[in-house]
XYZ file of C-alpha atoms in Angstrom:
562
model
C -0.063 0.092 0.240
C 3.009 2.289 0.866
C 4.284 1.464 -2.231
C 1.311 2.015 -4.310
C 0.909 5.587 -2.548
C 4.436 6.491 -3.212
C 4.026 5.760 -6.782
C 0.814 7.633 -7.096
C 2.261 10.624 -5.602
C 5.472 10.704 -7.972
C 3.524 10.631 -11.110
C 4.775 12.308 -14.526
C 2.853 15.385 -14.270
C 3.011 15.844 -10.657
C 7.237 15.419 -10.756
C 7.622 17.818 -13.833
C 5.334 20.465 -11.833
C 7.634 20.049 -8.867
C 10.593 20.635 -11.210
C 9.004 23.954 -12.327
C 8.558 25.212 -9.406
C 11.756 24.537 -7.473
C 13.643 26.000 -10.693
C 11.688 29.032 -10.056
C 12.273 29.369 -6.183
C 16.059 28.744 -6.798
C 16.049 31.874 -8.645
C 14.314 33.966 -6.043
C 16.074 36.979 -4.926
C 16.187 37.618 -1.174
C 13.680 40.379 -1.785
C 11.038 37.833 -2.851
C 11.543 35.423 -0.036
C 8.301 35.327 1.547
C 6.612 34.975 -1.973
C 8.784 31.999 -2.223
C 7.449 30.393 0.811
C 3.877 31.495 -0.081
C 4.300 29.648 -3.253
C 5.428 26.682 -1.628
C 2.749 26.551 0.625
C 0.311 26.473 -2.177
C 1.937 23.802 -3.846
C 2.030 21.186 -0.813
C -1.624 22.089 -0.279
C -2.887 21.664 -3.861
C -0.739 18.305 -4.064
C -2.533 16.955 -0.960
C -5.722 17.982 -2.339
C -5.242 16.759 -5.842
C -4.072 13.027 -4.288
C -7.038 12.992 -2.010
C -9.590 13.681 -4.873
C -8.018 11.629 -7.320
C -8.131 8.570 -4.836
C -11.515 9.009 -3.607
C -14.771 10.269 -4.745
C -15.181 13.410 -2.346
C -16.104 15.868 -5.204
C -18.153 13.679 -7.439
C -20.793 16.334 -7.198
C -18.509 18.252 -9.986
C -18.926 16.358 -13.528
C -15.409 17.361 -14.902
C -13.774 16.238 -18.338
C -13.628 12.615 -18.747
C -10.298 11.482 -19.363
C -8.040 13.967 -17.744
C -6.607 13.814 -14.007
C -7.996 16.282 -11.509
C -4.886 18.793 -12.427
C -5.360 20.497 -9.166
C -1.543 20.910 -8.745
C -0.715 22.443 -12.257
C -3.831 24.221 -12.094
C -3.131 25.981 -8.689
C 0.386 26.769 -9.239
C 0.692 27.892 -12.874
C -0.345 31.468 -12.668
C 0.903 32.198 -9.366
C 4.396 30.866 -10.398
C 3.790 32.627 -14.095
C 3.363 36.241 -12.000
C 6.180 35.535 -9.865
C 8.771 34.884 -12.481
C 7.588 37.921 -14.094
C 8.178 39.427 -10.835
C 11.584 37.897 -10.611
C 12.432 39.678 -14.071
C 10.719 43.366 -13.037
C 13.111 43.136 -9.887
C 16.181 42.983 -11.804
C 14.825 46.157 -13.624
C 13.589 47.627 -10.695
C 17.488 47.331 -9.253
C 18.706 48.832 -12.541
C 16.255 52.005 -12.657
C 14.625 50.588 -15.712
C 11.026 50.464 -14.595
C 8.584 52.693 -12.570
C 8.044 51.472 -9.139
C 4.614 51.322 -9.554
C 5.057 48.334 -12.017
C 6.720 46.559 -9.510
C 3.878 47.142 -7.205
C 1.423 46.480 -9.468
C 2.934 43.198 -10.170
C 2.905 42.208 -6.765
C -0.512 42.998 -6.072
C -1.121 40.424 -9.436
C 0.927 37.966 -7.558
C -0.846 37.815 -4.340
C -4.268 38.411 -6.012
C -3.378 35.030 -8.069
C -1.972 33.539 -4.729
C -4.982 34.285 -2.752
C -7.652 33.023 -5.572
C -5.961 29.841 -6.002
C -5.547 29.329 -2.317
C -9.184 30.370 -1.522
C -10.708 27.758 -3.976
C -8.669 25.051 -2.712
C -9.685 25.992 0.840
C -13.298 25.513 -0.408
C -12.513 22.568 -2.077
C -10.719 20.957 1.237
C -13.996 21.842 3.032
C -16.022 20.156 0.542
C -14.123 17.073 0.700
C -14.431 16.753 4.489
C -18.265 15.960 3.999
C -17.661 12.862 1.935
C -14.511 11.538 4.083
C -15.453 8.620 6.053
C -12.320 8.544 8.344
C -12.893 10.634 11.475
C -9.149 10.494 11.701
C -8.453 11.603 8.330
C -11.413 14.452 8.596
C -9.540 15.825 11.597
C -6.293 15.704 9.746
C -7.872 17.501 6.761
C -9.228 19.996 8.955
C -6.118 20.809 10.691
C -3.864 21.032 7.612
C -6.621 23.320 5.853
C -6.782 25.491 8.808
C -2.822 25.735 9.187
C -2.317 26.134 5.379
C -5.075 29.160 5.542
C -3.551 30.484 8.502
C 0.082 30.669 7.286
C -1.351 31.937 3.984
C -3.207 35.022 5.475
C -0.010 35.556 7.808
C 2.323 35.855 4.755
C -0.376 38.175 2.835
C -0.254 40.484 6.247
C 3.710 40.241 6.139
C 4.122 41.142 2.733
C 1.840 44.396 3.296
C 2.446 47.642 4.774
C 1.085 48.318 8.355
C -1.843 50.161 8.504
C -5.308 50.841 6.830
C -3.707 50.281 3.375
C -2.665 46.724 4.246
C -6.108 46.133 5.567
C -7.331 47.419 2.018
C -4.995 45.376 0.151
C -5.725 41.978 2.348
C -9.781 42.964 1.510
C -8.785 43.020 -2.503
C -6.831 39.894 -2.360
C -9.685 37.945 -0.593
C -12.183 39.821 -2.953
C -10.464 38.019 -5.658
C -10.446 34.689 -3.906
C -14.318 34.723 -3.260
C -14.898 35.711 -6.658
C -12.774 33.002 -8.217
C -14.753 30.209 -5.891
C -18.112 31.509 -7.371
C -16.567 31.419 -10.658
C -15.410 28.070 -10.455
C -18.833 26.593 -9.258
C -20.273 28.480 -11.828
C -18.162 27.111 -14.820
C -18.233 23.820 -13.361
C -22.130 23.339 -13.121
C -22.818 25.232 -16.194
C -20.255 23.332 -18.355
C -20.455 19.484 -16.856
C -17.823 17.470 -18.289
C -16.048 20.090 -20.129
C -13.163 20.733 -18.034
C -10.990 19.282 -15.433
C -10.549 21.085 -12.012
C -7.285 22.567 -12.854
C -8.410 23.904 -16.337
C -11.086 25.402 -14.677
C -9.325 26.764 -11.777
C -6.555 28.370 -14.482
C -9.413 29.784 -16.391
C -11.170 31.227 -13.726
C -8.542 32.746 -11.772
C -7.205 34.409 -15.087
C -10.579 36.171 -15.421
C -10.866 37.237 -11.891
C -7.299 38.869 -12.188
C -7.961 40.348 -15.524
C -11.408 41.581 -14.329
C -10.053 42.824 -11.096
C -7.274 44.740 -12.918
C -10.159 46.398 -15.134
C -12.195 47.068 -12.113
C -8.805 48.796 -9.867
C -8.575 50.856 -12.794
C -12.144 52.070 -12.721
C -12.151 52.789 -8.881
C -8.715 54.439 -9.320
C -10.011 56.904 -11.990
C -13.219 57.643 -9.475
C -11.376 58.011 -6.707
C -8.721 60.491 -8.251
C -11.866 62.556 -9.798
C -13.738 62.377 -6.446
C -10.619 63.530 -4.209
C -7.803 64.644 -6.747
C -5.453 62.055 -5.571
C -4.124 58.524 -6.892
C -5.886 55.274 -5.375
C -2.851 54.657 -2.990
C -3.639 51.168 -1.915
C -3.620 49.712 -5.278
C -0.089 51.508 -5.884
C -0.558 51.234 -9.767
C 1.220 54.265 -10.286
C 1.877 54.100 -14.052
C 0.670 54.823 -17.419
C -1.251 52.071 -19.642
C -1.136 51.671 -23.106
C -4.143 52.415 -25.101
C -3.684 48.941 -26.971
C -3.971 47.311 -23.544
C -7.240 48.960 -22.493
C -8.580 48.709 -25.817
C -8.297 44.932 -25.662
C -9.213 44.754 -22.080
C -12.587 46.589 -22.404
C -13.298 44.809 -25.598
C -12.878 41.220 -24.446
C -14.176 41.697 -21.024
C -17.080 43.881 -22.060
C -18.010 40.481 -24.631
C -17.719 38.192 -21.528
C -20.131 40.515 -19.581
C -22.462 40.916 -22.670
C -22.993 37.161 -22.401
C -24.624 37.501 -18.919
C -26.753 40.233 -20.378
C -27.727 38.552 -23.682
C -29.164 35.453 -21.634
C -31.619 37.725 -20.086
C -32.400 39.487 -23.289
C -32.893 35.958 -25.186
C -35.080 34.535 -22.568
C -37.191 37.581 -22.365
C -37.499 37.621 -26.086
C -38.435 33.666 -26.082
C -41.187 34.472 -23.321
C -42.422 37.346 -25.529
C -42.768 35.506 -28.827
C -44.623 32.384 -27.262
C -47.086 34.857 -25.678
C -47.902 36.776 -28.977
C -48.419 36.220 -32.802
C -44.920 36.226 -33.153
C -45.003 32.386 -32.110
C -44.133 31.426 -35.664
C -40.551 29.712 -34.899
C -38.797 31.646 -37.937
C -39.991 35.016 -36.737
C -38.769 34.176 -33.293
C -35.295 33.373 -34.525
C -35.291 36.326 -36.529
C -36.249 38.547 -33.673
C -33.351 36.663 -31.725
C -30.871 37.454 -34.558
C -32.020 41.232 -34.589
C -31.870 41.569 -30.960
C -28.089 40.064 -30.976
C -26.736 42.072 -33.417
C -28.156 45.513 -32.382
C -27.245 44.983 -28.633
C -23.612 43.632 -29.869
C -23.443 46.801 -32.067
C -24.451 49.185 -29.245
C -22.126 47.702 -26.798
C -18.806 47.775 -29.288
C -19.747 51.112 -30.449
C -21.185 53.271 -27.538
C -20.699 51.300 -24.050
C -17.381 49.892 -24.430
C -15.633 53.105 -25.839
C -17.277 54.986 -23.249
C -15.439 53.151 -20.815
C -12.187 53.390 -22.555
C -12.425 56.990 -22.440
C -13.175 57.266 -19.011
C -9.955 55.294 -17.813
C -7.598 56.557 -20.522
C -7.518 59.459 -22.093
C -8.181 59.060 -25.756
C -7.973 62.344 -27.805
C -10.715 60.535 -30.076
C -13.562 57.823 -30.138
C -11.180 54.456 -29.583
C -12.578 52.734 -32.705
C -11.221 56.085 -34.723
C -7.677 55.689 -32.691
C -7.600 52.015 -34.051
C -8.171 53.308 -37.478
C -5.592 55.960 -37.063
C -3.125 53.538 -35.630
C -3.483 51.276 -38.440
C -2.948 53.671 -40.747
C 0.172 55.317 -39.051
C 2.309 52.799 -41.053
C -0.653 51.622 -43.657
C 1.825 49.573 -46.180
C 3.569 47.366 -43.445
C 0.371 46.884 -41.186
C -2.305 46.345 -44.082
C -0.074 44.072 -46.118
C 0.283 41.999 -42.940
C -3.515 41.796 -42.779
C -3.688 40.775 -46.289
C -0.958 38.089 -45.338
C -2.957 37.152 -42.426
C -6.418 36.766 -44.723
C -4.177 34.808 -47.416
C -2.857 32.219 -44.738
C -5.990 31.883 -43.009
C -8.100 31.250 -46.378
C -5.910 28.852 -47.626
C -5.287 26.907 -44.679
C -8.960 26.655 -43.706
C -10.149 25.663 -46.855
C -7.658 23.015 -47.193
C -7.812 21.503 -44.003
C -11.636 21.981 -44.089
C -11.867 19.814 -46.875
C -9.736 17.413 -45.269
C -11.453 16.744 -42.311
C -14.611 16.043 -44.357
C -13.218 13.453 -46.774
C -10.109 11.995 -45.212
C -9.544 9.641 -42.206
C -6.805 11.503 -40.613
C -6.997 11.832 -36.954
C -8.371 14.886 -35.550
C -5.324 15.575 -33.461
C -3.076 16.032 -36.341
C -5.465 17.988 -38.397
C -5.441 20.370 -35.402
C -1.572 20.249 -35.413
C -1.283 22.269 -38.875
C -3.363 24.984 -37.163
C -0.397 25.144 -34.754
C 1.875 25.320 -37.807
C -0.689 28.116 -39.387
C -0.030 30.200 -36.382
C 3.643 30.197 -36.488
C 3.297 31.489 -40.202
C 0.978 33.926 -39.185
C 2.699 35.538 -35.900
C 6.245 34.735 -36.175
C 6.744 37.386 -38.747
C 4.631 39.849 -36.849
C 6.109 39.465 -33.511
C 9.707 40.669 -35.059
C 8.159 43.531 -37.423
C 4.909 44.846 -36.177
C 4.945 43.451 -32.196
C 2.550 46.209 -31.623
C -0.021 45.739 -33.875
C 0.188 42.033 -33.385
C -1.011 42.790 -29.902
C -4.162 44.869 -31.027
C -4.625 41.849 -33.732
C -4.519 39.099 -31.268
C -7.522 41.280 -28.877
C -9.517 41.519 -32.431
C -9.009 37.987 -32.986
C -10.197 37.068 -29.428
C -13.010 39.247 -29.679
C -14.117 37.630 -33.069
C -13.886 34.179 -31.373
C -16.215 34.935 -28.518
C -18.458 36.537 -30.805
C -18.506 33.241 -33.015
C -18.955 31.281 -29.907
C -21.781 33.178 -28.781
C -23.260 32.967 -32.267
C -22.747 29.137 -31.988
C -23.955 28.163 -28.514
C -27.265 30.262 -28.789
C -27.665 29.384 -32.422
C -28.211 32.980 -33.685
C -29.878 33.056 -37.000
C -28.790 32.412 -40.129
C -24.792 31.642 -38.825
C -25.233 29.794 -35.518
C -25.776 26.284 -37.189
C -23.378 26.802 -40.140
C -20.369 27.853 -37.398
C -21.436 24.919 -35.454
C -21.064 22.436 -38.253
C -17.777 24.167 -39.078
C -16.124 24.306 -35.474
C -17.037 20.543 -35.149
C -14.854 19.214 -38.228
C -11.997 20.371 -35.928
C -12.941 19.116 -32.272
C -11.394 16.609 -30.603
C -12.162 14.769 -27.123
C -11.290 17.842 -25.123
C -14.044 19.843 -26.772
C -17.744 19.109 -26.313
C -21.028 20.629 -27.953
C -21.476 22.882 -24.987
C -18.164 24.280 -24.918
C -15.654 24.690 -27.686
C -11.837 25.918 -26.141
C -9.070 24.556 -28.201
C -8.882 27.261 -30.457
C -9.003 30.032 -27.593
C -6.148 27.941 -25.724
C -4.438 28.114 -28.921
C -4.601 31.962 -29.680
C -4.350 32.685 -25.931
C -1.432 30.642 -25.653
C 0.516 32.452 -28.376
C -0.727 36.084 -27.430
C -0.141 35.988 -23.492
C 3.393 35.718 -23.722
C 3.521 38.570 -26.093
C 1.245 40.912 -24.089
C 2.975 40.107 -20.752
C 6.171 41.081 -22.505
C 5.316 44.563 -23.576
C 7.408 47.161 -22.107
C 10.255 46.074 -20.531
C 12.173 42.776 -21.306
C 15.645 41.374 -21.063
C 14.700 38.249 -22.344
C 14.391 38.714 -25.867
C 12.941 34.884 -26.742
C 10.098 35.413 -24.076
C 7.514 37.031 -26.475
C 7.986 33.725 -28.710
C 7.149 31.455 -25.671
C 3.573 30.551 -27.097
C 4.662 30.312 -30.655
C 7.482 28.002 -29.997
C 6.203 25.938 -27.420
C 2.783 25.281 -29.510
C 3.488 26.036 -33.065
C 6.575 24.247 -33.174
C 7.519 21.817 -30.097
C 3.708 20.485 -29.365
C 3.250 20.155 -33.363
C 6.753 18.310 -33.629
C 6.013 16.103 -30.728
C 2.549 14.931 -31.836
C 3.436 14.147 -35.975
C 6.740 12.580 -34.822
C 5.135 10.624 -31.993
C 2.238 9.831 -34.004
C 4.278 8.414 -36.959
C 7.195 7.145 -35.514
C 6.872 6.848 -31.836
C 7.388 3.167 -30.176
C 8.519 3.627 -26.482
C 5.913 5.464 -24.842
C 6.030 7.162 -21.575
C 3.347 4.958 -19.927
C 1.439 2.070 -20.235
C -1.924 4.263 -20.571
C -0.851 7.247 -22.434
C -0.155 7.842 -26.050
C 2.509 10.225 -25.709
C 6.306 8.883 -26.571
C 9.640 9.253 -26.034
C 10.340 10.036 -29.561
C 8.003 12.388 -30.074
C 8.882 14.686 -26.915
C 12.665 14.264 -28.168
C 11.675 15.747 -31.549
C 9.654 18.601 -29.709
C 12.497 19.456 -27.582
C 14.706 19.283 -30.072
C 12.770 21.460 -32.988
C 12.504 24.203 -30.423
C 16.037 24.198 -29.711
C 16.488 24.492 -33.347
C 14.184 27.293 -33.550
C 16.076 29.504 -30.983
C 19.345 28.813 -32.371
C 17.684 30.397 -35.383
C 16.002 33.112 -34.126
C 19.140 34.188 -31.335
C 21.358 35.449 -34.271
C 18.364 37.228 -35.738
C 17.289 39.153 -32.782
C 20.900 39.707 -32.231
C 21.138 41.317 -35.722
C 18.223 43.440 -34.887
C 19.427 45.204 -31.702
C 18.664 43.046 -28.950
C 21.241 42.438 -26.055
C 21.121 38.779 -25.858
C 21.130 37.534 -21.989
C 19.922 33.759 -22.467
C 22.425 31.136 -21.563
C 21.938 27.639 -23.433
C 22.121 25.679 -19.996
C 18.951 27.714 -18.780
C 17.274 27.569 -22.378
C 17.906 24.115 -22.476
C 16.426 23.503 -18.979
C 13.373 25.874 -20.295
C 12.663 23.679 -23.217
C 12.921 20.338 -21.640
C 10.651 21.357 -18.760
C 8.240 22.537 -21.076
C 8.757 19.436 -23.356
C 8.399 16.978 -20.348
C 5.015 18.965 -19.318
C 3.510 18.031 -22.733
C 4.479 14.579 -22.588
C 3.166 14.069 -18.951
C -0.004 16.096 -18.281
C -3.649 15.248 -19.660
C -4.939 18.772 -19.083
C -5.382 21.332 -22.152
C -1.880 21.675 -22.899
C -2.062 24.611 -24.943
C -3.293 26.415 -21.969
C -0.368 25.294 -19.476
C 2.838 24.873 -21.719
C 3.207 28.439 -23.012
C 2.892 29.750 -19.466
C 5.275 27.386 -17.794
C 7.839 28.052 -20.684
C 7.211 31.782 -20.461
C 7.815 31.727 -16.926
C 11.121 29.711 -17.105
C 12.503 32.085 -19.824
C 12.304 34.912 -17.951
C 14.373 33.540 -14.954
């Protein structure tokens, strides 16, 4: 029994995640020691809870994605470790007086918000497991361990805050993130049963809470400044946001909040159409479509730009600002748009026909889209990084809109979009929620967005493109065609595929680094640390059953920042 427990404790995914955390902790400066202690505590808490969940039916009330492990350890530590790695990088810049102190304070608050969100969700899940634990001694141990973790976590938060009113406000802000994350995790698991694992739900919800909290804090800061003619001191944001960042944030979060409003609008229309002469199905569908497009247009043209102009001093309507930005360099940016349209048209037409008429496995067809991402994004990162930032936001907004149309079957595009998207789904998608294209685009976009501003690691913006577009694709193709030695008896990942993925990323880095040096970057990457980053992300791809498009770029980026 002890041997079984030991083997369960040291499975492949947990071993790789532990190695990832150890590398980050080893790189910590003394000024971030308490942050590292907090991350270690979070990892121990998540590991104990994951082992308990996977060896019992304690959380069977939640229907998670079939065939995937709980992923609690990976889901709980990824975003906090990601933030801590960025904080380490910014600390180097701060010591050289190359970043504003407000930006360092902002990242520290984001780290503690991520830590507090994950920690609170784990605490609630731990409490939920107590009712389903048969052994009284096990119940007592679980209660004591959860209480100790909670007290230590709260103490660490307090120690890292300044004493006084501002410390209390910071703690309340962190716990606000935590309780919001709890509500959102439960809502996601109940609304979309069997669509995500616990780890995937934790990553998505904590990410959304951080992003929404940042938007809320920036809004409160503006309101507080107008009311008192001073800055919101407890948030210590103290640096100017870019117009592109505000546009992306407003557009994406506006669409996410619009989903809630749209639900009530469409329910009201259905009730109205059933009680009047508009009860005919075709009239009801057309009315639903009219409500959708009219409300969406009002949101994009009026509501979202109004918030943007409130928090950022645009000298014109934000949509007109976007047009002006594109035409600042019309030849380069319009040519890049035409190139993207050309690549998308040829790729989608070719791969859709193959998916309809071929017996090629879906997983390989999807990897062709990873290669398409390399063709589209790699030149843009090098030549037009700011325009690519904006393009990523626009593409995600389009994806969100199409998913809304697909889920609610908005006439006349709903059924067509649903049939088209189903041609590229696999076991990780469902009719309720198709997330693979979101995770691929976000996996490529997040490293580029996070690298805006100071960046002493020139390969960091390429983390998503390298790990997903090249490494993941080569691992799948080589493993499928030539793989013989499997990592586990029940899994499909092969040693040959993993080796091919790691080798291909290193080869791509060897090509990119000289080019970046020729464009004026001061290269600080060392091949040993780069090899370690590539290897750990490659091993994670081989060992995890989670949605690797979401996790691998964040892990790779975190290690590149060190």
